[in-house]
Coordinates of C-alpha atoms in Angstrom, one line a residue:
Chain W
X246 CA 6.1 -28.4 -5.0
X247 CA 2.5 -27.4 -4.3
X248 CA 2.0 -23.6 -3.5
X249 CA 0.1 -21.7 -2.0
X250 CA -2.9 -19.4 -3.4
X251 CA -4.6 -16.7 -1.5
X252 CA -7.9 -14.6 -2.6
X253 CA -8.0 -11.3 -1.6
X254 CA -10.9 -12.4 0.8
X255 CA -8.7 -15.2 2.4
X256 CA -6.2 -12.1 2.9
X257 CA -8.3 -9.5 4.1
X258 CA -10.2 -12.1 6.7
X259 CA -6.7 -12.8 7.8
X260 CA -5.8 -9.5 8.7
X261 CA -9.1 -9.2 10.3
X262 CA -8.4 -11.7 12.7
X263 CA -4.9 -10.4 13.2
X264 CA -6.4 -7.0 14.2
X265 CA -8.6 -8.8 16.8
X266 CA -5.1 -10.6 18.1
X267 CA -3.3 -7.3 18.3
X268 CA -6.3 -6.1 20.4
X269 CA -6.4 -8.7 22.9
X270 CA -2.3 -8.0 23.2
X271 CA -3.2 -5.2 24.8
X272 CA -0.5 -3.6 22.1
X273 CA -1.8 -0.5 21.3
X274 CA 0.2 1.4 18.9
X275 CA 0.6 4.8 17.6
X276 CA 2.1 4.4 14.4
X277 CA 1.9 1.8 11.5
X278 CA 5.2 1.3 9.3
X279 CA 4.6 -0.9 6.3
X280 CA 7.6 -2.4 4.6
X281 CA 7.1 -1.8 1.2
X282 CA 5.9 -2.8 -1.2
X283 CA 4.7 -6.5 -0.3
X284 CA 3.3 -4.8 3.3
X285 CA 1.5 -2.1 1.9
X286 CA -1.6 -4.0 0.9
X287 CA -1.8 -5.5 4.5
X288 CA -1.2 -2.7 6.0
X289 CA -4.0 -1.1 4.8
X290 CA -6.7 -3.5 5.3
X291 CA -5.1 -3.2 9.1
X292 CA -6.0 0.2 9.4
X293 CA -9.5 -0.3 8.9
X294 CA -9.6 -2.5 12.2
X295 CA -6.3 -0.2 13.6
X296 CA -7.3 3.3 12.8
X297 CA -3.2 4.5 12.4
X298 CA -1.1 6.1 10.3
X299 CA 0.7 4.3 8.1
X300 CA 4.2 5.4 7.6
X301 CA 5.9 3.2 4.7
X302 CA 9.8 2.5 4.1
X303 CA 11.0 0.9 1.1
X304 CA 13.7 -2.0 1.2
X305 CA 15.2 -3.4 -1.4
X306 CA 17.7 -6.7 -2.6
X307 CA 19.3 -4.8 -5.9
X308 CA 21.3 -1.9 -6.3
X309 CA 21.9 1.3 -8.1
X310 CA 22.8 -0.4 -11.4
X311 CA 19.9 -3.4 -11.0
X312 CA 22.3 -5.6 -9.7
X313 CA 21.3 -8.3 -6.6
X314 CA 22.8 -7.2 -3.3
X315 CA 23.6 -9.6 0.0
X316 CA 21.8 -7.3 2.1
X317 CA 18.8 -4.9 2.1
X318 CA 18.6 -1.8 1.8
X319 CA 16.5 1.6 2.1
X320 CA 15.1 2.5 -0.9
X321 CA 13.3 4.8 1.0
X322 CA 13.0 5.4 4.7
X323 CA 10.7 7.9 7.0
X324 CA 11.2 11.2 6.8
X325 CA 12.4 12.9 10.4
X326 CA 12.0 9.8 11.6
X327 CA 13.1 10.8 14.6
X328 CA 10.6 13.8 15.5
X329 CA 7.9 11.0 13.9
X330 CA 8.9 8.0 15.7
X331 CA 10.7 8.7 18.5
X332 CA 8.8 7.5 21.5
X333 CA 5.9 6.2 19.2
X334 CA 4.4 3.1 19.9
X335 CA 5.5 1.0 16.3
X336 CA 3.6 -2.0 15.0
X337 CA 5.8 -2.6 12.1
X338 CA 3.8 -4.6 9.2
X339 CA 5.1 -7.3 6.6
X340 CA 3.0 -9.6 4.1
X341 CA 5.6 -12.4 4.7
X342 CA 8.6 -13.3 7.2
X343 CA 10.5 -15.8 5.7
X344 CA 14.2 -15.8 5.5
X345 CA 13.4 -13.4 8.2
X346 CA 16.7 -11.0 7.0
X347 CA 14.0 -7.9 5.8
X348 CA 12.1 -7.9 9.0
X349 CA 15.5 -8.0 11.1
X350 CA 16.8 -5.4 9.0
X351 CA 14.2 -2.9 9.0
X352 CA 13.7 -3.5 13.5
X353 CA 17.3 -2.9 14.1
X354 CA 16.8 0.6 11.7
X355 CA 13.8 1.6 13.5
X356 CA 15.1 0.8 16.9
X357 CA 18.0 3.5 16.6
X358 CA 15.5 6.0 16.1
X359 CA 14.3 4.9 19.9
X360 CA 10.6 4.4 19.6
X361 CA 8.8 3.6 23.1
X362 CA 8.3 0.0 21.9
X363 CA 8.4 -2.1 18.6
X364 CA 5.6 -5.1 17.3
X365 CA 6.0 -7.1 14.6
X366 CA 2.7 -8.2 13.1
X367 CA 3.2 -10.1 9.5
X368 CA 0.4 -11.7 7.2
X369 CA 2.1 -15.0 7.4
X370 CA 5.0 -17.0 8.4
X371 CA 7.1 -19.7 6.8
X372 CA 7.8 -22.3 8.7
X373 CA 11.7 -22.5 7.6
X374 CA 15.1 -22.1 9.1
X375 CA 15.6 -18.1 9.5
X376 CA 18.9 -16.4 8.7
X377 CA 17.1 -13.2 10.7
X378 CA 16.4 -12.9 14.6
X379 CA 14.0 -10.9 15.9
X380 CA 15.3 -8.5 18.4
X381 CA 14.8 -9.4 22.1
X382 CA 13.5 -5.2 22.2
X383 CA 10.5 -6.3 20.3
X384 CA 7.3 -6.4 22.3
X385 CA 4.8 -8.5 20.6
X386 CA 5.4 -10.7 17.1
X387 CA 2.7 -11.7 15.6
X388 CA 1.6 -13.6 12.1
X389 CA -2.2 -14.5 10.7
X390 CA -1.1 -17.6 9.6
X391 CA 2.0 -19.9 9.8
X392 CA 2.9 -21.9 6.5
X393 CA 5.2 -24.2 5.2
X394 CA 7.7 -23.7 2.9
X395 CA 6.0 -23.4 -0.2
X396 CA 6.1 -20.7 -2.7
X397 CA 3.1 -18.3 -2.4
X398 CA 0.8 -16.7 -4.6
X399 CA -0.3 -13.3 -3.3
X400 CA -3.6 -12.3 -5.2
X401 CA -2.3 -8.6 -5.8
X402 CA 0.6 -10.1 -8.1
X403 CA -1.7 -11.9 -10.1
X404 CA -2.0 -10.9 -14.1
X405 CA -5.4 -12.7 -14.2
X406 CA -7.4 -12.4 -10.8
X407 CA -10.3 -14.9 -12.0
X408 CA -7.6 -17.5 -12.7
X409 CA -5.8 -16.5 -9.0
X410 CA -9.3 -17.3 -7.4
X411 CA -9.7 -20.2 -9.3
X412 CA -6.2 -22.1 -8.3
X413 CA -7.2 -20.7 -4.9
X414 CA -10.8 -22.1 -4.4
X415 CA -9.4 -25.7 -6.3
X416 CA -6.9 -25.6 -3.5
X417 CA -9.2 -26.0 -0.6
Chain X
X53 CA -28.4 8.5 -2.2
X54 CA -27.2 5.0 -3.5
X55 CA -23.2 4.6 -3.0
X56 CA -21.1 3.0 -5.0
X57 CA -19.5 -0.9 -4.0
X58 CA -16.6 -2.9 -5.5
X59 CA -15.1 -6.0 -4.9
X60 CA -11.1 -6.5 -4.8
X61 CA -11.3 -8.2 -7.9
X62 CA -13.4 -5.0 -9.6
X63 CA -10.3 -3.2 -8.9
X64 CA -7.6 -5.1 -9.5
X65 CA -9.4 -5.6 -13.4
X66 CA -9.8 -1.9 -13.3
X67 CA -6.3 -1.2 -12.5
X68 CA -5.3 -4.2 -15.6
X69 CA -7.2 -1.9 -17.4
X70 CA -5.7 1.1 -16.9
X71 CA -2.4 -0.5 -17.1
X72 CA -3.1 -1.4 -20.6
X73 CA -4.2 2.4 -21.6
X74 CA -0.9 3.9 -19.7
X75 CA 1.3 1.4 -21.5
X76 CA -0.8 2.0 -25.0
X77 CA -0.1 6.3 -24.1
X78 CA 3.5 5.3 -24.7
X79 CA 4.2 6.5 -20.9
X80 CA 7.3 4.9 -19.8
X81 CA 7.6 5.2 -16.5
X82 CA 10.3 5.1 -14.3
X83 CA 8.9 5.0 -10.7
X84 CA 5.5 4.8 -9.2
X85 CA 4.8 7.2 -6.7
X86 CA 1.6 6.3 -4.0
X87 CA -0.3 9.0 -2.4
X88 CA -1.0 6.7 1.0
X89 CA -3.1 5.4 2.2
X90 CA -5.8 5.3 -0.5
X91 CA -3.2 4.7 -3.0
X92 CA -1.3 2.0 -1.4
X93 CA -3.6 -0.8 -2.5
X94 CA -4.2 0.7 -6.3
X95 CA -0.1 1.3 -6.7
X96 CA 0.7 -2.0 -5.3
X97 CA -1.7 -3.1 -7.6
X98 CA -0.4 -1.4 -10.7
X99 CA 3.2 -2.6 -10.3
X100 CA 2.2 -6.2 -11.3
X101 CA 1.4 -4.8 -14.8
X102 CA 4.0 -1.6 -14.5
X103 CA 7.2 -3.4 -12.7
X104 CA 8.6 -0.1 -11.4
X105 CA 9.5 0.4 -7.7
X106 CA 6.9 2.3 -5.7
X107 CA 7.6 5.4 -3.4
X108 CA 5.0 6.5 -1.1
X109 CA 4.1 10.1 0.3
X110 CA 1.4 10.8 3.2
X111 CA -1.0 13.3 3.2
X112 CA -3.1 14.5 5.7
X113 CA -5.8 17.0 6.6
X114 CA -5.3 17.2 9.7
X115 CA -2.8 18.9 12.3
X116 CA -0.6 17.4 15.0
X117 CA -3.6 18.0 17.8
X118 CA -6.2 15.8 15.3
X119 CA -7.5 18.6 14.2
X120 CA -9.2 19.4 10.3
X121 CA -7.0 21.5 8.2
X122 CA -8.5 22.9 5.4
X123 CA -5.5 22.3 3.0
X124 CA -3.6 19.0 3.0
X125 CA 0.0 18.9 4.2
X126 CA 3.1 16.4 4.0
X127 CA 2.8 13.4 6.6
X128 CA 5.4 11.6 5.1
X129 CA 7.6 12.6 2.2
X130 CA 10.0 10.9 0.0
X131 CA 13.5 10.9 1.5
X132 CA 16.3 12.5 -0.4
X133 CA 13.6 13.4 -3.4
X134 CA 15.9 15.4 -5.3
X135 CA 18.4 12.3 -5.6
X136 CA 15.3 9.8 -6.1
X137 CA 12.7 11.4 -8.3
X138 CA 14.9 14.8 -10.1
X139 CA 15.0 13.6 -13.6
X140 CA 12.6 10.7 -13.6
X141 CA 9.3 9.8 -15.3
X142 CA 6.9 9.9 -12.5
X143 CA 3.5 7.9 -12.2
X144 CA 1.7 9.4 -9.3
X145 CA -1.3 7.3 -8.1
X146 CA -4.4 7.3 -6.2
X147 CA -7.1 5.8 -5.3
X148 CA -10.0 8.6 -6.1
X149 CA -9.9 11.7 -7.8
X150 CA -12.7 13.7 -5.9
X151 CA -12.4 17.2 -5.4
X152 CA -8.9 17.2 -6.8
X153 CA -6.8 19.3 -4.0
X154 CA -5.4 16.3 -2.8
X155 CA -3.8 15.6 -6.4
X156 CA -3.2 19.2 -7.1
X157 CA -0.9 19.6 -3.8
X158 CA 1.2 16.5 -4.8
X159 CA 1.4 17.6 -8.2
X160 CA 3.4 21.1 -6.9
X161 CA 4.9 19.2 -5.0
X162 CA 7.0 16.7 -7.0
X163 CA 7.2 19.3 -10.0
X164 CA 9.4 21.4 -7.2
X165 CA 11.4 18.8 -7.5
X166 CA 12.2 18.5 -11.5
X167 CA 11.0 15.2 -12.6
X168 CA 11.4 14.5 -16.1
X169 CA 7.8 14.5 -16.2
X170 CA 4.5 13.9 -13.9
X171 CA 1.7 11.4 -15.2
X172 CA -1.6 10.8 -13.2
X173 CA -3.7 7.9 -12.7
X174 CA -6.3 7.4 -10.7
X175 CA -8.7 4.2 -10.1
X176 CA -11.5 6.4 -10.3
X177 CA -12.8 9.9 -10.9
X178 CA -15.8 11.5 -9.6
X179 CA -17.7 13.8 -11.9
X180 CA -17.9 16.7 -9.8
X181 CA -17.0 20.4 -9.6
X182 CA -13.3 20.7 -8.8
X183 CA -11.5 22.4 -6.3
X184 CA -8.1 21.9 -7.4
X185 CA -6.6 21.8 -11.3
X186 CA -4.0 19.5 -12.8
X187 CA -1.1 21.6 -13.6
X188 CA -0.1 21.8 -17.2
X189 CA 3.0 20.4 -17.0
X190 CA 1.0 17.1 -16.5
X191 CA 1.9 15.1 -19.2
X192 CA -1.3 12.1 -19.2
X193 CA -3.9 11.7 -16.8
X194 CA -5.9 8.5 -16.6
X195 CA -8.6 7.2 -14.5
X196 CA -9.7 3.7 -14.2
X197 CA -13.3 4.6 -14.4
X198 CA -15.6 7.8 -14.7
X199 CA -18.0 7.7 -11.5
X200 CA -20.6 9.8 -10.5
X201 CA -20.3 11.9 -7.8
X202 CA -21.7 9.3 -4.6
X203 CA -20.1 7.7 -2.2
X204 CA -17.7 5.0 -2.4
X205 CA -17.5 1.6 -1.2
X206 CA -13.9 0.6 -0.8
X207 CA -13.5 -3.4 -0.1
X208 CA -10.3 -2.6 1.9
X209 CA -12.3 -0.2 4.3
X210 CA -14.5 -3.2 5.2
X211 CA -15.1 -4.1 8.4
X212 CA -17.2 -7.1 7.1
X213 CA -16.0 -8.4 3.7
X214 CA -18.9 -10.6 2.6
X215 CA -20.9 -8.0 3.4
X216 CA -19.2 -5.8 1.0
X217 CA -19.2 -8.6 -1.7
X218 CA -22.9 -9.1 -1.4
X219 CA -23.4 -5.8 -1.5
X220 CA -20.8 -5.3 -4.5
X221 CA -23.0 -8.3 -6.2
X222 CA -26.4 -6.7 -5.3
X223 CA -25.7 -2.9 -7.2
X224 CA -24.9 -4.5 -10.5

C-alpha cells in the first residue's frame, strides 16, 4: 500500500494553517499540552502562531519490563496539574489521531483535573474506523489534514532527510 | 550584525551527526530528557537515531504575572523523578547553549536527583562568555555545531517558512 511522505515544510505549512483555523474558532487557549513524543514537534511549530506554553505528557503502549500493553499509559503526566490546569483553557495537540484510543485517553485524564474547556487540534486524521470517542466536553476538534488509511512517514523519523524529501516531492 | 539561518533539514543532519559522536563516546543512554520548548524539536529529533523514551521539563524566566525573572525556574517538571530518572543514564538536550544558566539550573536539578550519570547535548553552542558552568559530575558534553555568538534563525520559529529557506539558502 502506498504511504504517505511529509517534508518538514509540508508539516510546518500545515500547522500554519491549523493556527489560522484555531483563530477563526474563536478558541483561545491558555495552555498547550503536547502528547509526547509524536506531538511535540507540532506543537512547537504551533506556538510560533499560538504564543503558549506548552505543557507535555508522555503516553505510552509498553510496560515496565518492554512488554506491549492494551491500553495507554502515563509515562509522564503534568506536574500539579491541578494548580496548572485547572480552569485553563486546554488546546490539547497530537501529530496523528488514528485508532483514536491515545487522544481519548489522555481527554478523559485531563478532564478530571477540570480545566474551563478542552480542544483537540491534531496534524492529521486517518480516515478509519476509531476504537476512541471524543468526549462530548470537548469544545473544538480540529485536524490540518484528513488522510486515508495509509501508513505515514513523518520527516522527523527519517534516518536520511534527503531521501524523506525525495519519496515526498516524487509523491506529488 | 548578520544572524544565523537553518533549514529543518540543516538540523535534523546536525542532530544525525551528533548522534553518531554520542554513540562513538560509548554513552549509553537510557532516557532523553528535553529542556522545552527549544528542545522539543532537537530531542524528538535525536530519538530516531537514540531510540530512548523522552521526558520533558519546562523552564521559564518568567513569573506567574508575565514578568522577567532573572534566574530560571521549574514550569513543568518530571513527575515522580526520583522513580523515573534515580539511577539512570540521562541525556539532557537542548536546542542552544548560549549563556549556559539555562543548562546549569537543569543540571542541579536532575543531579538532586541521583542519576547514574548526566550527559549534555546541545544542537548548537554559541562562543560566548558564560554565565553558568557545567557541573563536574557531567560526564560528556556535545554540541552539534560551534556558532558564533549572533542571533539565531530557528526554522520552527518561522512565521514564513520559504522565507526562512531562502534565507537559509542565501547565507551559505
Amino acid at each position: 500500500m502506498e504511504k504517505y511522505w511529509f517534508t518538514y515544510e509540508d508539516i510546518h505549512s500545515t500547522i500554519r494553517d491549523l493556527a489560522e483555523r484555531i483563530r477563526q474558532s474563536g478558541y483561545d487557549a491558555d495552555a498547550i499540552v503536547a502528547i509526547g513524543s509524536g506531538g511535540f514537534i507540532p506543537a512547537r511549530i504551533l506556538r510560533t502562531y499560538i504564543k503558549k506554553p506548552i505543557f507535555a505528557v508522555g503516553i505510552a503502549y509498553y510496560d515496565d519490563e518492554n512488554k506491549p500493553t492494551d491500553t495507554p499509559h502515563k509515562v509522564q503526566w503534568v506536574d500539579e496539574v491541578e494548580r496548572k490546569l485547572t480552569g485553563k483553557r486546554i488546546l490539547l495537540v497530537d501529530e496523528v489521531d488514528d485508532s483514536r484510543t491515545t487522544l481519548e485517553y489522555c481527554i478523559r485524564e485531563l478532564l478530571t483535573h477540570k480545566p474551563a474547556s478542552v480542544a483537540v487540534a491534531v496534524l492529521h486524521n486517518k480516515d478509519k474506523e476509531k476504537r476512541g470517542v471524543i468526549p462530548p466536553e470537548v469544545k473544538l476538534y480540529l485536524a490540518g489534514r484528513e488522510l486515508e488509511d495509509r501508513w505515514i512517514c513523518y520527516p522527523w523519523d527519517a534516518l536520511d532527510i534527503e531521501e524523506q524529501n525525495r519519496q515526498a516531492h516524487a509523491a506529488r
